[in-house]
Each structure stands twice: as structure tokens, then as C-alpha cells.
XYZ file of C-alpha atoms in Angstrom:
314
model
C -56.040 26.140 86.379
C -57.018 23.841 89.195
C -58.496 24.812 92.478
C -57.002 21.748 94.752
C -53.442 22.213 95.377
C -51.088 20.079 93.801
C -48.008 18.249 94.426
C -44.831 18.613 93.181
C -44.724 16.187 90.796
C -48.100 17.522 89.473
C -46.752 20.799 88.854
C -43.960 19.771 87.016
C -45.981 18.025 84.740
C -48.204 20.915 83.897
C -45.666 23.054 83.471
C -43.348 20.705 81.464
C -39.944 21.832 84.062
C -38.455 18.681 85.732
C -39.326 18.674 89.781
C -35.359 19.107 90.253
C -36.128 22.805 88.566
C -39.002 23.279 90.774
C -36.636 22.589 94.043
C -33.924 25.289 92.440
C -36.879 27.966 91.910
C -37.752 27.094 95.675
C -34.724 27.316 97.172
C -32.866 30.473 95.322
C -36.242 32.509 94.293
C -38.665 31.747 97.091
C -41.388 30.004 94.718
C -42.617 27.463 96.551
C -45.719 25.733 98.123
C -47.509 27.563 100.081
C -49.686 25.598 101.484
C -48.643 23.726 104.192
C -50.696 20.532 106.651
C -48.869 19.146 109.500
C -47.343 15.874 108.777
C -47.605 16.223 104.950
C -45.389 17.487 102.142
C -46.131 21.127 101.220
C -48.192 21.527 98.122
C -48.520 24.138 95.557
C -51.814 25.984 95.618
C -53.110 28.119 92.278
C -51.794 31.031 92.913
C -48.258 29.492 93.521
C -48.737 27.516 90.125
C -49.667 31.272 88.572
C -46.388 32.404 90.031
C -44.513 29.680 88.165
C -46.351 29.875 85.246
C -44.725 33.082 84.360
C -41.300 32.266 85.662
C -41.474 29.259 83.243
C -42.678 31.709 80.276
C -40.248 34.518 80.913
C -37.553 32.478 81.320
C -38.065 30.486 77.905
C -37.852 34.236 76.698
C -34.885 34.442 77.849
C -35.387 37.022 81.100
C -32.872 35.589 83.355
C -34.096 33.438 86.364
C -33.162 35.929 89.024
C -35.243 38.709 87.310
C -38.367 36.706 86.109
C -38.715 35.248 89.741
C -38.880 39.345 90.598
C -41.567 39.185 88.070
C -43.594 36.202 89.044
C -43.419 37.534 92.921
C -45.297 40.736 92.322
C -47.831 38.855 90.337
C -51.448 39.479 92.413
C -53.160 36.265 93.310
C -54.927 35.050 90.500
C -58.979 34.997 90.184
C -61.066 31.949 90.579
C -60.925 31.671 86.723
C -57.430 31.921 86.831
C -57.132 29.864 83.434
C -58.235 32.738 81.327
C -56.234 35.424 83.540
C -53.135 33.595 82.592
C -54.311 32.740 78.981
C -54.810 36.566 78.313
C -51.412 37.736 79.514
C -49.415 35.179 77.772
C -46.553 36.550 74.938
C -46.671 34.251 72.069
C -43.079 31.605 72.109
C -40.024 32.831 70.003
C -40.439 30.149 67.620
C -43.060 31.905 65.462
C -46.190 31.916 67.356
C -47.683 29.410 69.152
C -46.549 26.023 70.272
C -47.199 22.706 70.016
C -50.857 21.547 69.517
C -51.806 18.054 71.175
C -55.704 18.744 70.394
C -57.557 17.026 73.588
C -54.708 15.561 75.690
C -54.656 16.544 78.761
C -52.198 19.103 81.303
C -49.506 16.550 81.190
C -48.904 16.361 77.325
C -49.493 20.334 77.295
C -46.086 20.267 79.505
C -44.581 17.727 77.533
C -45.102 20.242 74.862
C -43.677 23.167 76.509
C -40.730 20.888 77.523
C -40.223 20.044 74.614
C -40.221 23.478 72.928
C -37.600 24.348 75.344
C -35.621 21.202 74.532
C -35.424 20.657 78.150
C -34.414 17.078 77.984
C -34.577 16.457 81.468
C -38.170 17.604 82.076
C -39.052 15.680 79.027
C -37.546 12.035 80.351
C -39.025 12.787 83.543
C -42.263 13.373 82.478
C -42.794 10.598 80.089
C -40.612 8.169 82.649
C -43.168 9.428 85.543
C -46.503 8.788 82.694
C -44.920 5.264 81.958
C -44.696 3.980 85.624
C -47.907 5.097 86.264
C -50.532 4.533 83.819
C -48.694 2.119 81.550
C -47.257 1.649 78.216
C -50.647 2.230 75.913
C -52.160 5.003 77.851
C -48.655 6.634 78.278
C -48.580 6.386 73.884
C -51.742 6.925 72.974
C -52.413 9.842 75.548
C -49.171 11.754 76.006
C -46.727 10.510 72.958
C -48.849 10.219 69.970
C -50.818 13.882 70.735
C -46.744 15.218 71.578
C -45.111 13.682 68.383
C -48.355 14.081 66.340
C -48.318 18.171 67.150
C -44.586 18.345 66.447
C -45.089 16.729 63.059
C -48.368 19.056 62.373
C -46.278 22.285 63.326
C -43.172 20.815 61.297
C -45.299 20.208 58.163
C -46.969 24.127 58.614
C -43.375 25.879 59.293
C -40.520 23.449 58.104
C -39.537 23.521 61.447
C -38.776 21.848 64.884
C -36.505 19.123 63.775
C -34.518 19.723 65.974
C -37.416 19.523 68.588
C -38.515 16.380 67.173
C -35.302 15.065 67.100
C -34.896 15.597 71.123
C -38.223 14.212 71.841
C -37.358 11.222 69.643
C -34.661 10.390 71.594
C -35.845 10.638 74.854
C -38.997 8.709 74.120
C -36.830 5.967 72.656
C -34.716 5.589 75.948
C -37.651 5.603 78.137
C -39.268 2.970 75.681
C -36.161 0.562 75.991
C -35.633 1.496 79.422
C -39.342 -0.077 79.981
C -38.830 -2.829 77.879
C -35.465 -3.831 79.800
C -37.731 -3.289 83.408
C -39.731 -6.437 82.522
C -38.140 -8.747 80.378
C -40.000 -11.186 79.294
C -39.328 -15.425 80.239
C -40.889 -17.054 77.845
C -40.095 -17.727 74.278
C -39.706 -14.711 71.923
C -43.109 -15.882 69.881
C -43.774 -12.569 67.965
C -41.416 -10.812 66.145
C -41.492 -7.031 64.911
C -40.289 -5.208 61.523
C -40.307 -2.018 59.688
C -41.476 -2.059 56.479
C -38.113 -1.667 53.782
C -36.978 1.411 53.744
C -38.921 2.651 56.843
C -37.692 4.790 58.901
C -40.220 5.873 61.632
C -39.853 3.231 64.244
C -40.935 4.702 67.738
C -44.718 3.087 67.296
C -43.090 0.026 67.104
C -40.820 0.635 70.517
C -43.447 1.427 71.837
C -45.402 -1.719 70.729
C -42.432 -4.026 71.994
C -42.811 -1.759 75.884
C -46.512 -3.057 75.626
C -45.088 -6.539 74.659
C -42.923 -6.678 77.458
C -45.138 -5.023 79.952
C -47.549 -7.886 78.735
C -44.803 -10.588 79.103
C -44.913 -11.318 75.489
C -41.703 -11.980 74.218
C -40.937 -10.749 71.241
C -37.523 -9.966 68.767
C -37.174 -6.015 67.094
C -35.313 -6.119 63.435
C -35.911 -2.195 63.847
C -36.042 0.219 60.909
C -35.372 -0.523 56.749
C -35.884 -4.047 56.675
C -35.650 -5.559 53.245
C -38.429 -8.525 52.410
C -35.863 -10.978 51.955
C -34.345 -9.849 55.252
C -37.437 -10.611 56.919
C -38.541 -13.789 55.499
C -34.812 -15.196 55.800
C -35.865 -13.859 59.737
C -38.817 -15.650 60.079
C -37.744 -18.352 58.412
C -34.664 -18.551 61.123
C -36.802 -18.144 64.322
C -40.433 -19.209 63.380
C -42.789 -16.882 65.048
C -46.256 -16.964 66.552
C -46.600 -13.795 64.294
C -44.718 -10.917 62.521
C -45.710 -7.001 62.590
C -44.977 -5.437 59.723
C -44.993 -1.422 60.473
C -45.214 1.391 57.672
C -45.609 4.854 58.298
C -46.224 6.153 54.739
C -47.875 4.810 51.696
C -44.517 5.050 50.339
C -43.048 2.248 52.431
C -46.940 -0.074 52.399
C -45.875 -1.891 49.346
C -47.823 -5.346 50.025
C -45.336 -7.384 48.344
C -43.570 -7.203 51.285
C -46.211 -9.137 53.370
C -47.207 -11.771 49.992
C -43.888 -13.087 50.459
C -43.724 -13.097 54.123
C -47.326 -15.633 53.583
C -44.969 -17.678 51.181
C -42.681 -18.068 53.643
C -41.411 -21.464 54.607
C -42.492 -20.407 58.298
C -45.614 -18.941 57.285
C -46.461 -16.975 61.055
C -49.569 -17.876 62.435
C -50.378 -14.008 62.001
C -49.500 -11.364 60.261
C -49.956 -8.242 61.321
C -49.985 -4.742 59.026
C -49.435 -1.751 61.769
C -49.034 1.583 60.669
C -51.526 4.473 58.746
C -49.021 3.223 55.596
C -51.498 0.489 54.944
C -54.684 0.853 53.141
C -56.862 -2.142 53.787
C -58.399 -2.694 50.129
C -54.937 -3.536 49.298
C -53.632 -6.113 51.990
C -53.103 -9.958 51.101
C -56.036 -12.282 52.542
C -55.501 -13.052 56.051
C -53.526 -10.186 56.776
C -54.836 -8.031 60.140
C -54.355 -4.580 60.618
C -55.004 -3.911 64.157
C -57.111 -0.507 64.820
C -54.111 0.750 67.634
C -51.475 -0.079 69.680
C -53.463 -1.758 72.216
C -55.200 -4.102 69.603
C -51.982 -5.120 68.455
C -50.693 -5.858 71.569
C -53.740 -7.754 72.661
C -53.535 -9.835 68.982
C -50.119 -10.607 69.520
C -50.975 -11.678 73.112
C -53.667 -14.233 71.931
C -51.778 -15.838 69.324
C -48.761 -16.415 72.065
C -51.106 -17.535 74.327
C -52.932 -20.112 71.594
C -49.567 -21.601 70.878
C -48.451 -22.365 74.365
C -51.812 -24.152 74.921
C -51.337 -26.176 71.749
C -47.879 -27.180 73.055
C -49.141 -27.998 76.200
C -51.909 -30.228 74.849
């Protein structure tokens, strides 16, 4: 719990509802911001965020809106250390106990979480849409997604369940990837261009690596998921890049034949990236980078692009 009262938007975030929910539980329940200074939006103070902390809980269990706002209205004020108050009174979620860990990320991936668990799709595009316009492609990944996808992976591999959790999330992170790659397209020449490894699969890292690219004003082409090592070299070999990224998820799909024959390509790329935990590093070709994180790989790709254009301009 916070002591400084927060703004809508804020609130919705914590609590992982969309602010749309927030203005229904407002104006049919009465739970609303309190606090109130002339010529400024209302904002919510801690005990009106206590108040909507258990209307967000009961209702996920299913207590209907009308009769968990009851609920939440005759909750007393909480005390200064309102975090544990709430923290002790707290029924674990229907879906076996517990919900999704995101280890040190902070309130707003803790809502994406409970969002998620709800499969509230709205409150999930808004919050990562909201995270993407204002802190930016990498910090929006590695501080909200990753932690979010990572825990729903963790929990999956512990219970065999939440696909179709992951699934949602998936989905809506993918739209608000491509959604931010289409907001600034870049005018340049498409100088990088970005794989999965055959037969894999998992490509949101590598959405999200074409947002940063974008954001960056990179340009760059996305074969997407399964790509076969003749596909790619016949691809290289057809547009010539600045450099290729090669993603695997799983040791399964890191088979570094795949990047030998993209070096014997025709159109050998000026770099050649190897993104992905799939990788070990004792077993990649010679001169073959794998870049620590997202924003490495971005920055990389960046000064390879940027090397080129000054050779062509010279």
C-alpha cells in the first residue's frame, strides 16, 4: 500500500481491472476517489484502494458486484501498514492457491498478474498498452512481460495449468507488440532481419525485439516462428541483411547447424546474432554473438545498421 493518493490510471494498474471498470464501480457502487483538490481530477487515497482491493478479490470469487461492493463499503479504514492488513485477510484464488509469481517486478506486473488470472483481456491490453507508451519497448519487456510470462510458465510447469491463461496473455501481448511496431514504422532500409530457429515456436521475444527495432527506427523483416535453415539462407540470400537473429527458446530448437550454414551463405550478414536461453555459448560457430538481453540486441543490431549506412555514404 501507498500513502500518496493515486490516480486512476495508477489504480488500475495495481489492481490489474481496466480504468473503464474502475468508472462502473464508481458510478453504480459508490467506490470512488475520495479525495478531492479544486481544479484537479479526484484521486484515490489508501483507504479507497483497500475498498477496491476486496471488491476486485470477491468478485474474482465470484460474489456478485452488487454484493461485494456491500462488502468493500463496510470495510474500516485501513492502518498505516495497510499492506499487511490486506495481505492477512486475503482468501487464496480458485485456481489452486496462489497466483502468479513475477519475483521483484513491481505493482504494475502484480496487476498484470491478477488480470491475467482473471483473463480479463481488457485490463490486460490496457495495462501493457499504458506500460508501452510510457516507459518504452525494453523496460515495458524486461520489467512487466518477461516477470508476467515467466510466472505463468513457472506456475504452468508446477500445476500443468494456465494454458489457457497463457494463451490470453499471449495474445494480447502480441497485438500490443505489432500495434507498437505499426506506431513507428521505420524509413529506412529493412537492414536486419529476424528468425526463429526451425521448429520454434515461442516467438513473442522476438516481437518484442522487432517493437524495440522499430521504436529505434531500425528497419527490420520478421520470418516469424519454424523457420527451416534452407528457408532462411534462401532469405538472406534474397534480401542481404546488415544481420540476421536467429531466436531459440529450448535446447531442443539451438541446433548450430542452423547458424554454420547461415555463415556459408552467399550473403554472409555482417552479424549474426544467437538470441534466446536455447543457445549455449561453448557451442556457437566463431563469430557468432549472443547478445546478454533484449536491449543488447537491439543496440547490436542498431550499430551494425548504422556502420553500413556510413560505409554507403563514404
Amino acid at each position: 500500500m501507498v500513502d500518496e493518493a493515486l490516480s486512476a490510471g495508477a489504480v488500475a494498474r495495481r489492481l490489474g481491472v481496466a480504468v473503464t471498470t474502475l468508472r462502473t464501480w464508481h458510478q453504480r457502487y459508490g467506490l470512488g476517489p475520495s479525495e478531492h483538490i479544486p481544479g484537479h481530477h479526484r484521486r484515490y487515497t489508501p483507504a479507497d484502494l483497500a475498498r477496491l482491493e476486496i471488491m476486485r478479490r470477491l468478485t474474482a470469487e465470484g460474489v456478485s458486484p452488487a454484493e461485494a461492493a456491500r462488502w468493500a463499503r463496510q470495510a474500516p479504514d485501513p492502518p498505516p501498514n495497510g499492506t499487511v492488513a490486506l495481505r492477512r485477510t486475503q482468501s487464496p484464488s480458485r485456481d489452486g492457491g496462489g497466483g502468479i509469481p513475477v519475483g521483484r517486478a513491481g505493482p504494475a506486473a502484480r496487476g498484470l498478474a491478477r488480470a491475467a488470472m482473471r483473463l480479463d483481456a481488457a485490463a490486460i491490453s490496457e495495462t501493457i498498452a499504458h506500460a508501452l507508451a510510457t516507459n518504452g519497448v525494453v523496460a515495458t519487456w524486461e520489467g512487466l512481460l518477461r516477470p508476467v510470462l515467466a510466472g505463468i510458465g513457472e506456475r504452468h510447469a508446477a500445476t500443468a495449468g494456465l494454458i489457457e491463461v497463457e494463451h490470453l496473455v499471449s495474445r494480447c501481448v502480441s497485438e500490443a507488440l505489432a500495434a507498437a511496431s505499426r506506431a513507428r514504422v521505420p524509413t529506412g532500409p529493412a537492414r536486419i532481419l529476424l528468425s526463429c530457429a526451425d521448429e520454434e515456436q515461442h516467438t513473442l521475444p522476438l516481437e518484442a525485439l522487432a517493437a524495440a527495432l522499430a521504436e529505434a527506427g531500425v528497419g527490420y523483416r520478421m520470418l516469424g516462428a519454424r523457420v527451416p535453415a534452407a528457408a532462411l539462407v534462401e532469405a538472406v540470400n534474397r534480401t542481404g541483411p546488415a544481420a540476421v537473429v536467429l531466436w531459440s527458446h529450448t535446447r531442443a530448437t539451438a541446433d548450430p547447424a542452423q547458424l554454420s550454414a547461415l555463415l556459408a551463405a552467399p550473403s554472409r550478414p555482417l552479424l549474426a546474432l544467437a538470441a534466446g536461453p536455447g543457445w549455449r555459448a561453448d557451442t556457437l560457430p566463431a563469430g557468432v554473438v549472443r547478445p546478454v538481453d533484449l536491449a543488447e540486441a537491439v543496440s547490436l543490431a542498431a550499430a551494425v545498421r548504422d556502420s553500413l549506412d556510413q560505409s554507403t555514404r563514404d
